[in-house]
PDB file of C-alpha atoms in Angstrom:
ATOM      1  CA  GLY Y   9       1.400 -34.908  15.375  1.00  0.00           C
ATOM      2  CA  LEU Y  10       0.538 -31.957  13.216  1.00  0.00           C
ATOM      3  CA  ARG Y  11       3.171 -29.205  13.089  1.00  0.00           C
ATOM      4  CA  ALA Y  12       2.305 -25.630  12.172  1.00  0.00           C
ATOM      5  CA  GLU Y  13       4.686 -22.767  11.436  1.00  0.00           C
ATOM      6  CA  VAL Y  14       3.066 -19.334  11.204  1.00  0.00           C
ATOM      7  CA  VAL Y  15       4.911 -17.444   8.474  1.00  0.00           C
ATOM      8  CA  ASP Y  16       2.957 -14.210   8.881  1.00  0.00           C
ATOM      9  CA  ALA Y  17      -0.606 -13.223   9.752  1.00  0.00           C
ATOM     10  CA  ALA Y  18      -1.915 -14.722   6.495  1.00  0.00           C
ATOM     11  CA  THR Y  19       0.299 -17.749   5.769  1.00  0.00           C
ATOM     12  CA  VAL Y  20       0.993 -21.007   7.623  1.00  0.00           C
ATOM     13  CA  ARG Y  21       3.192 -24.045   6.826  1.00  0.00           C
ATOM     14  CA  LEU Y  22       1.795 -27.413   7.902  1.00  0.00           C
ATOM     15  CA  SER Y  23       3.390 -30.861   8.087  1.00  0.00           C
ATOM     16  CA  GLY Y  24       2.599 -34.178   9.720  1.00  0.00           C
ATOM     17  CA  PRO Y  25       0.001 -36.903   9.262  1.00  0.00           C
ATOM     18  CA  ALA Y  26      -2.622 -36.808   6.520  1.00  0.00           C
ATOM     19  CA  CYS Y  27      -5.445 -34.476   7.552  1.00  0.00           C
ATOM     20  CA  ARG Y  28      -7.545 -31.498   6.572  1.00  0.00           C
ATOM     21  CA  VAL Y  29      -7.129 -28.312   8.612  1.00  0.00           C
ATOM     22  CA  ARG Y  30      -9.341 -25.233   8.664  1.00  0.00           C
ATOM     23  CA  ILE Y  31      -7.246 -22.062   8.979  1.00  0.00           C
ATOM     24  CA  GLU Y  32      -8.784 -18.771  10.083  1.00  0.00           C
ATOM     25  CA  ALA Y  33      -7.170 -15.345   9.900  1.00  0.00           C
ATOM     26  CA  GLN Y  34      -8.667 -11.862  10.195  1.00  0.00           C
ATOM     27  CA  GLY Y  35     -12.258 -13.035   9.712  1.00  0.00           C
ATOM     28  CA  ARG Y  36     -11.417 -15.151   6.649  1.00  0.00           C
ATOM     29  CA  SER Y  37     -10.794 -18.880   6.373  1.00  0.00           C
ATOM     30  CA  THR Y  38      -9.552 -21.667   4.108  1.00  0.00           C
ATOM     31  CA  VAL Y  39      -9.052 -25.425   4.312  1.00  0.00           C
ATOM     32  CA  ALA Y  40      -5.618 -27.013   3.789  1.00  0.00           C
ATOM     33  CA  THR Y  41      -4.914 -30.665   3.018  1.00  0.00           C
ATOM     34  CA  VAL Y  42      -1.787 -32.041   4.674  1.00  0.00           C
ATOM     35  CA  ARG Y  43      -0.012 -35.005   3.060  1.00  0.00           C
ATOM     36  CA  PRO Y  44       2.506 -37.137   4.980  1.00  0.00           C
ATOM     37  CA  GLY Y  45       6.151 -36.322   4.247  1.00  0.00           C
ATOM     38  CA  ARG Y  46       5.323 -32.975   2.613  1.00  0.00           C
ATOM     39  CA  VAL Y  47       5.108 -29.381   3.784  1.00  0.00           C
ATOM     40  CA  THR Y  48       1.890 -27.630   2.839  1.00  0.00           C
ATOM     41  CA  GLU Y  49       2.025 -23.830   2.737  1.00  0.00           C
ATOM     42  CA  THR Y  50      -1.363 -22.123   2.720  1.00  0.00           C
ATOM     43  CA  THR Y  51      -2.258 -18.434   2.558  1.00  0.00           C
ATOM     44  CA  VAL Y  52      -5.675 -17.227   3.652  1.00  0.00           C
ATOM     45  CA  ARG Y  53      -6.994 -15.149   0.757  1.00  0.00           C
ATOM     46  CA  GLY Y  54      -7.870 -11.595   1.751  1.00  0.00           C
ATOM     47  CA  ALA Y  55      -5.847 -11.691   4.997  1.00  0.00           C
ATOM     48  CA  LEU Y  56      -3.052  -9.141   5.343  1.00  0.00           C
ATOM     49  CA  ALA Y  57       0.472 -10.400   5.920  1.00  0.00           C
ATOM     50  CA  TYR Y  58       2.488  -8.843   8.743  1.00  0.00           C
ATOM     51  CA  PRO Y  59       4.803  -7.155   9.134  1.00  0.00           C
ATOM     52  CA  THR Y  60       3.514  -4.718   6.596  1.00  0.00           C
ATOM     53  CA  THR Y  61       5.122  -1.681   5.037  1.00  0.00           C
ATOM     54  CA  ASP Y  62       1.782   0.174   5.157  1.00  0.00           C
ATOM     55  CA  GLN Y  63       2.400   3.064   7.552  1.00  0.00           C
ATOM     56  CA  ALA Y  64      -1.281   4.121   7.512  1.00  0.00           C
ATOM     57  CA  LEU Y  65      -2.690   0.782   8.693  1.00  0.00           C
ATOM     58  CA  GLY Y  66      -4.473   1.201  12.013  1.00  0.00           C
ATOM     59  CA  ARG Y  67      -3.402   4.828  12.482  1.00  0.00           C
ATOM     60  CA  THR Y  68      -5.478   7.675  13.856  1.00  0.00           C
ATOM     61  CA  VAL Y  69      -7.482   9.510  11.193  1.00  0.00           C
ATOM     62  CA  PHE Y  70      -9.376  12.780  11.018  1.00  0.00           C
ATOM     63  CA  PRO Y  71     -12.089  13.955  10.971  1.00  0.00           C
ATOM     64  CA  ASN Y  72     -13.561  11.700  13.605  1.00  0.00           C
ATOM     65  CA  ALA Y  73     -16.613  13.439  15.087  1.00  0.00           C
ATOM     66  CA  PRO Y  74     -18.733  15.165  14.078  1.00  0.00           C
ATOM     67  CA  LEU Y  75     -18.363  14.100  10.457  1.00  0.00           C
ATOM     68  CA  PRO Y  76     -19.244  16.378   7.534  1.00  0.00           C
ATOM     69  CA  ALA Y  77     -22.537  15.680   5.747  1.00  0.00           C
ATOM     70  CA  GLY Y  78     -22.380  12.568   3.559  1.00  0.00           C
ATOM     71  CA  MET Y  79     -19.089  11.334   5.035  1.00  0.00           C
ATOM     72  CA  SER Y  80     -18.693   7.995   6.792  1.00  0.00           C
ATOM     73  CA  GLU Y  81     -15.970   7.113   9.302  1.00  0.00           C
ATOM     74  CA  PRO Y  82     -12.516   7.606   7.660  1.00  0.00           C
ATOM     75  CA  ALA Y  83     -10.972   4.927   9.902  1.00  0.00           C
ATOM     76  CA  ALA Y  84     -12.617   2.349   7.606  1.00  0.00           C
ATOM     77  CA  ALA Y  85      -9.972   3.159   4.968  1.00  0.00           C
ATOM     78  CA  VAL Y  86      -7.054   2.218   7.248  1.00  0.00           C
ATOM     79  CA  ASP Y  87      -8.534  -0.621   9.320  1.00  0.00           C
ATOM     80  CA  GLY Y  88      -7.265  -3.442   7.077  1.00  0.00           C
ATOM     81  CA  ASP Y  89     -10.790  -4.837   6.664  1.00  0.00           C
ATOM     82  CA  PRO Y  90     -11.746  -5.266   2.982  1.00  0.00           C
ATOM     83  CA  ASP Y  91     -15.427  -5.261   3.982  1.00  0.00           C
ATOM     84  CA  THR Y  92     -15.423  -1.665   5.258  1.00  0.00           C
ATOM     85  CA  VAL Y  93     -15.209   1.509   3.170  1.00  0.00           C
ATOM     86  CA  TRP Y  94     -14.898   5.250   3.695  1.00  0.00           C
ATOM     87  CA  ARG Y  95     -17.510   7.290   1.867  1.00  0.00           C
ATOM     88  CA  PRO Y  96     -16.082  10.808   1.545  1.00  0.00           C
ATOM     89  CA  GLY Y  97     -19.210  12.702   0.565  1.00  0.00           C
ATOM     90  CA  ARG Y  98     -18.788  15.745  -1.699  1.00  0.00           C
ATOM     91  CA  ASP Y  99     -15.192  17.030  -1.817  1.00  0.00           C
ATOM     92  CA  GLY Y 100     -14.263  14.874   1.193  1.00  0.00           C
ATOM     93  CA  ARG Y 101     -10.892  14.968   2.881  1.00  0.00           C
ATOM     94  CA  MET Y 102      -9.313  12.636   5.386  1.00  0.00           C
ATOM     95  CA  VAL Y 103      -6.005  12.926   7.241  1.00  0.00           C
ATOM     96  CA  VAL Y 104      -3.861  10.069   8.534  1.00  0.00           C
ATOM     97  CA  ASP Y 105      -1.545  10.756  11.482  1.00  0.00           C
ATOM     98  CA  LEU Y 106       1.533   8.554  10.969  1.00  0.00           C
ATOM     99  CA  GLY Y 107       2.532   9.155  14.604  1.00  0.00           C
ATOM    100  CA  ALA Y 108       5.873  10.735  13.714  1.00  0.00           C
ATOM    101  CA  ARG Y 109       7.614  12.057  10.624  1.00  0.00           C
ATOM    102  CA  ARG Y 110       8.178   9.079   8.328  1.00  0.00           C
ATOM    103  CA  ALA Y 111       9.738   8.606   4.910  1.00  0.00           C
ATOM    104  CA  VAL Y 112       7.012   8.261   2.268  1.00  0.00           C
ATOM    105  CA  GLN Y 113       7.653   7.004  -1.248  1.00  0.00           C
ATOM    106  CA  ARG Y 114       4.197   5.899  -2.375  1.00  0.00           C
ATOM    107  CA  VAL Y 115       0.535   6.483  -1.512  1.00  0.00           C
ATOM    108  CA  GLU Y 116      -2.109   4.035  -2.758  1.00  0.00           C
ATOM    109  CA  ALA Y 117      -5.901   4.227  -2.790  1.00  0.00           C
ATOM    110  CA  GLU Y 118      -8.150   1.266  -3.610  1.00  0.00           C
ATOM    111  CA  TRP Y 119     -11.838   1.871  -4.308  1.00  0.00           C
ATOM    112  CA  SER Y 120     -14.863  -0.415  -4.310  1.00  0.00           C
ATOM    113  CA  THR Y 121     -17.137  -0.717  -7.337  1.00  0.00           C
ATOM    114  CA  GLY Y 122     -18.217   2.339  -9.276  1.00  0.00           C
ATOM    115  CA  HIS Y 123     -16.454   5.327 -10.802  1.00  0.00           C
ATOM    116  CA  VAL Y 124     -13.192   6.272  -9.053  1.00  0.00           C
ATOM    117  CA  PRO Y 125     -13.107  10.004  -8.268  1.00  0.00           C
ATOM    118  CA  ALA Y 126     -10.139  12.334  -8.794  1.00  0.00           C
ATOM    119  CA  MET Y 127      -7.862  12.493  -5.742  1.00  0.00           C
ATOM    120  CA  SER Y 128      -4.862  14.421  -4.528  1.00  0.00           C
ATOM    121  CA  VAL Y 129      -2.478  13.998  -1.601  1.00  0.00           C
ATOM    122  CA  GLU Y 130      -1.070  16.596   0.752  1.00  0.00           C
ATOM    123  CA  PHE Y 131       1.734  16.281   3.331  1.00  0.00           C
ATOM    124  CA  SER Y 132       2.172  18.131   6.613  1.00  0.00           C
ATOM    125  CA  ASP Y 133       4.752  18.101   9.366  1.00  0.00           C
ATOM    126  CA  ASP Y 134       2.548  19.813  11.973  1.00  0.00           C
ATOM    127  CA  GLY Y 135      -1.065  19.036  10.974  1.00  0.00           C
ATOM    128  CA  ILE Y 136      -1.725  22.727  10.289  1.00  0.00           C
ATOM    129  CA  ARG Y 137       0.181  23.703   7.157  1.00  0.00           C
ATOM    130  CA  TYR Y 138      -0.169  21.279   4.229  1.00  0.00           C
ATOM    131  CA  ARG Y 139       1.728  21.129   0.942  1.00  0.00           C
ATOM    132  CA  ARG Y 140       0.543  19.387  -2.206  1.00  0.00           C
ATOM    133  CA  ALA Y 141       2.321  16.079  -2.869  1.00  0.00           C
ATOM    134  CA  GLY Y 142       0.477  15.313  -6.115  1.00  0.00           C
ATOM    135  CA  ALA Y 143      -2.485  13.569  -7.737  1.00  0.00           C
ATOM    136  CA  LEU Y 144      -3.118   9.831  -7.619  1.00  0.00           C
ATOM    137  CA  THR Y 145      -3.191   8.201 -11.042  1.00  0.00           C
ATOM    138  CA  GLY Y 146      -3.856   4.777 -12.509  1.00  0.00           C
ATOM    139  CA  ARG Y 147      -6.536   2.576 -14.006  1.00  0.00           C
ATOM    140  CA  GLY Y 148      -9.162   0.349 -12.496  1.00  0.00           C
ATOM    141  CA  ARG Y 149      -9.982   0.604  -8.822  1.00  0.00           C
ATOM    142  CA  GLU Y 150      -6.432   1.375  -7.647  1.00  0.00           C
ATOM    143  CA  ARG Y 151      -4.659   4.710  -7.883  1.00  0.00           C
ATOM    144  CA  THR Y 152      -1.047   5.477  -6.925  1.00  0.00           C
ATOM    145  CA  LEU Y 153       1.125   8.500  -6.245  1.00  0.00           C
ATOM    146  CA  ARG Y 154       4.907   8.203  -6.220  1.00  0.00           C
ATOM    147  CA  ALA Y 155       6.098  10.832  -3.786  1.00  0.00           C
ATOM    148  CA  SER Y 156       9.028  11.753  -1.628  1.00  0.00           C
ATOM    149  CA  GLY Y 157       9.004  13.400   1.721  1.00  0.00           C
ATOM    150  CA  SER Y 158       8.936  12.730   5.443  1.00  0.00           C
ATOM    151  CA  PRO Y 159       5.589  14.053   6.678  1.00  0.00           C
ATOM    152  CA  ARG Y 160       3.791  13.178   9.881  1.00  0.00           C
ATOM    153  CA  TYR Y 161       0.358  13.773   8.342  1.00  0.00           C
ATOM    154  CA  VAL Y 162      -0.909  12.526   4.974  1.00  0.00           C
ATOM    155  CA  ALA Y 163      -4.169  13.994   3.668  1.00  0.00           C
ATOM    156  CA  LEU Y 164      -6.285  12.531   0.882  1.00  0.00           C
ATOM    157  CA  ARG Y 165      -8.603  14.984  -0.878  1.00  0.00           C
ATOM    158  CA  VAL Y 166     -11.428  13.671  -3.095  1.00  0.00           C
ATOM    159  CA  SER Y 167     -12.818  15.946  -5.809  1.00  0.00           C
ATOM    160  CA  GLY Y 168     -16.534  15.981  -6.471  1.00  0.00           C
ATOM    161  CA  ALA Y 169     -19.091  13.522  -5.181  1.00  0.00           C
ATOM    162  CA  PRO Y 170     -18.433   9.804  -5.727  1.00  0.00           C
ATOM    163  CA  GLU Y 171     -21.361   7.555  -6.623  1.00  0.00           C
ATOM    164  CA  ARG Y 172     -23.323   6.242  -3.644  1.00  0.00           C
ATOM    165  CA  SER Y 173     -22.012   2.701  -4.229  1.00  0.00           C
ATOM    166  CA  THR Y 174     -18.378   3.833  -4.314  1.00  0.00           C
ATOM    167  CA  GLY Y 175     -16.167   3.892  -1.233  1.00  0.00           C
ATOM    168  CA  LEU Y 176     -12.479   3.849  -0.373  1.00  0.00           C
ATOM    169  CA  LEU Y 177     -11.497   0.321   0.689  1.00  0.00           C
ATOM    170  CA  ARG Y 178      -7.881   1.097   1.488  1.00  0.00           C
ATOM    171  CA  LEU Y 179      -5.541   4.054   1.840  1.00  0.00           C
ATOM    172  CA  SER Y 180      -1.948   2.848   2.148  1.00  0.00           C
ATOM    173  CA  VAL Y 181       1.194   4.882   2.771  1.00  0.00           C
ATOM    174  CA  HIS Y 182       4.561   3.243   1.982  1.00  0.00           C
TER     175      HIS Y 182
END
């Protein structure tokens, strides 16, 4: 019979008789061809592997309701779904609650199409007083900040008004 070993939430190893297998993960899918006497390892493109080092994934975010004018739901930036985006509106700001103070070395932001706006990151231990951690830099759709600290809250501040077609696909905290 067919044997399957789940490596993580995106990758599976298959062995057994010759067959084609459709693999689905996190709303995405792929087809793998199994050959007798061989192990076939297949990763579903676009699916996130677990465990992950992203401390922001699935966390509580603010604001939640009511949202400022022009802002969409910030949870879309930490839901792990590449088909959802956070639209910050003019000078938007979102805060991720990491649940406890956690060591942070890097913050990443990945944007959809369009011009990527200027961004900065702030850290807080109590959710009231914030300190600047720095500006995200880089080229293309991804921006990164190398930082050090152990905050509970990580805030992302967007400067200006991004184009209507531009949204934050992913905010990751490592």
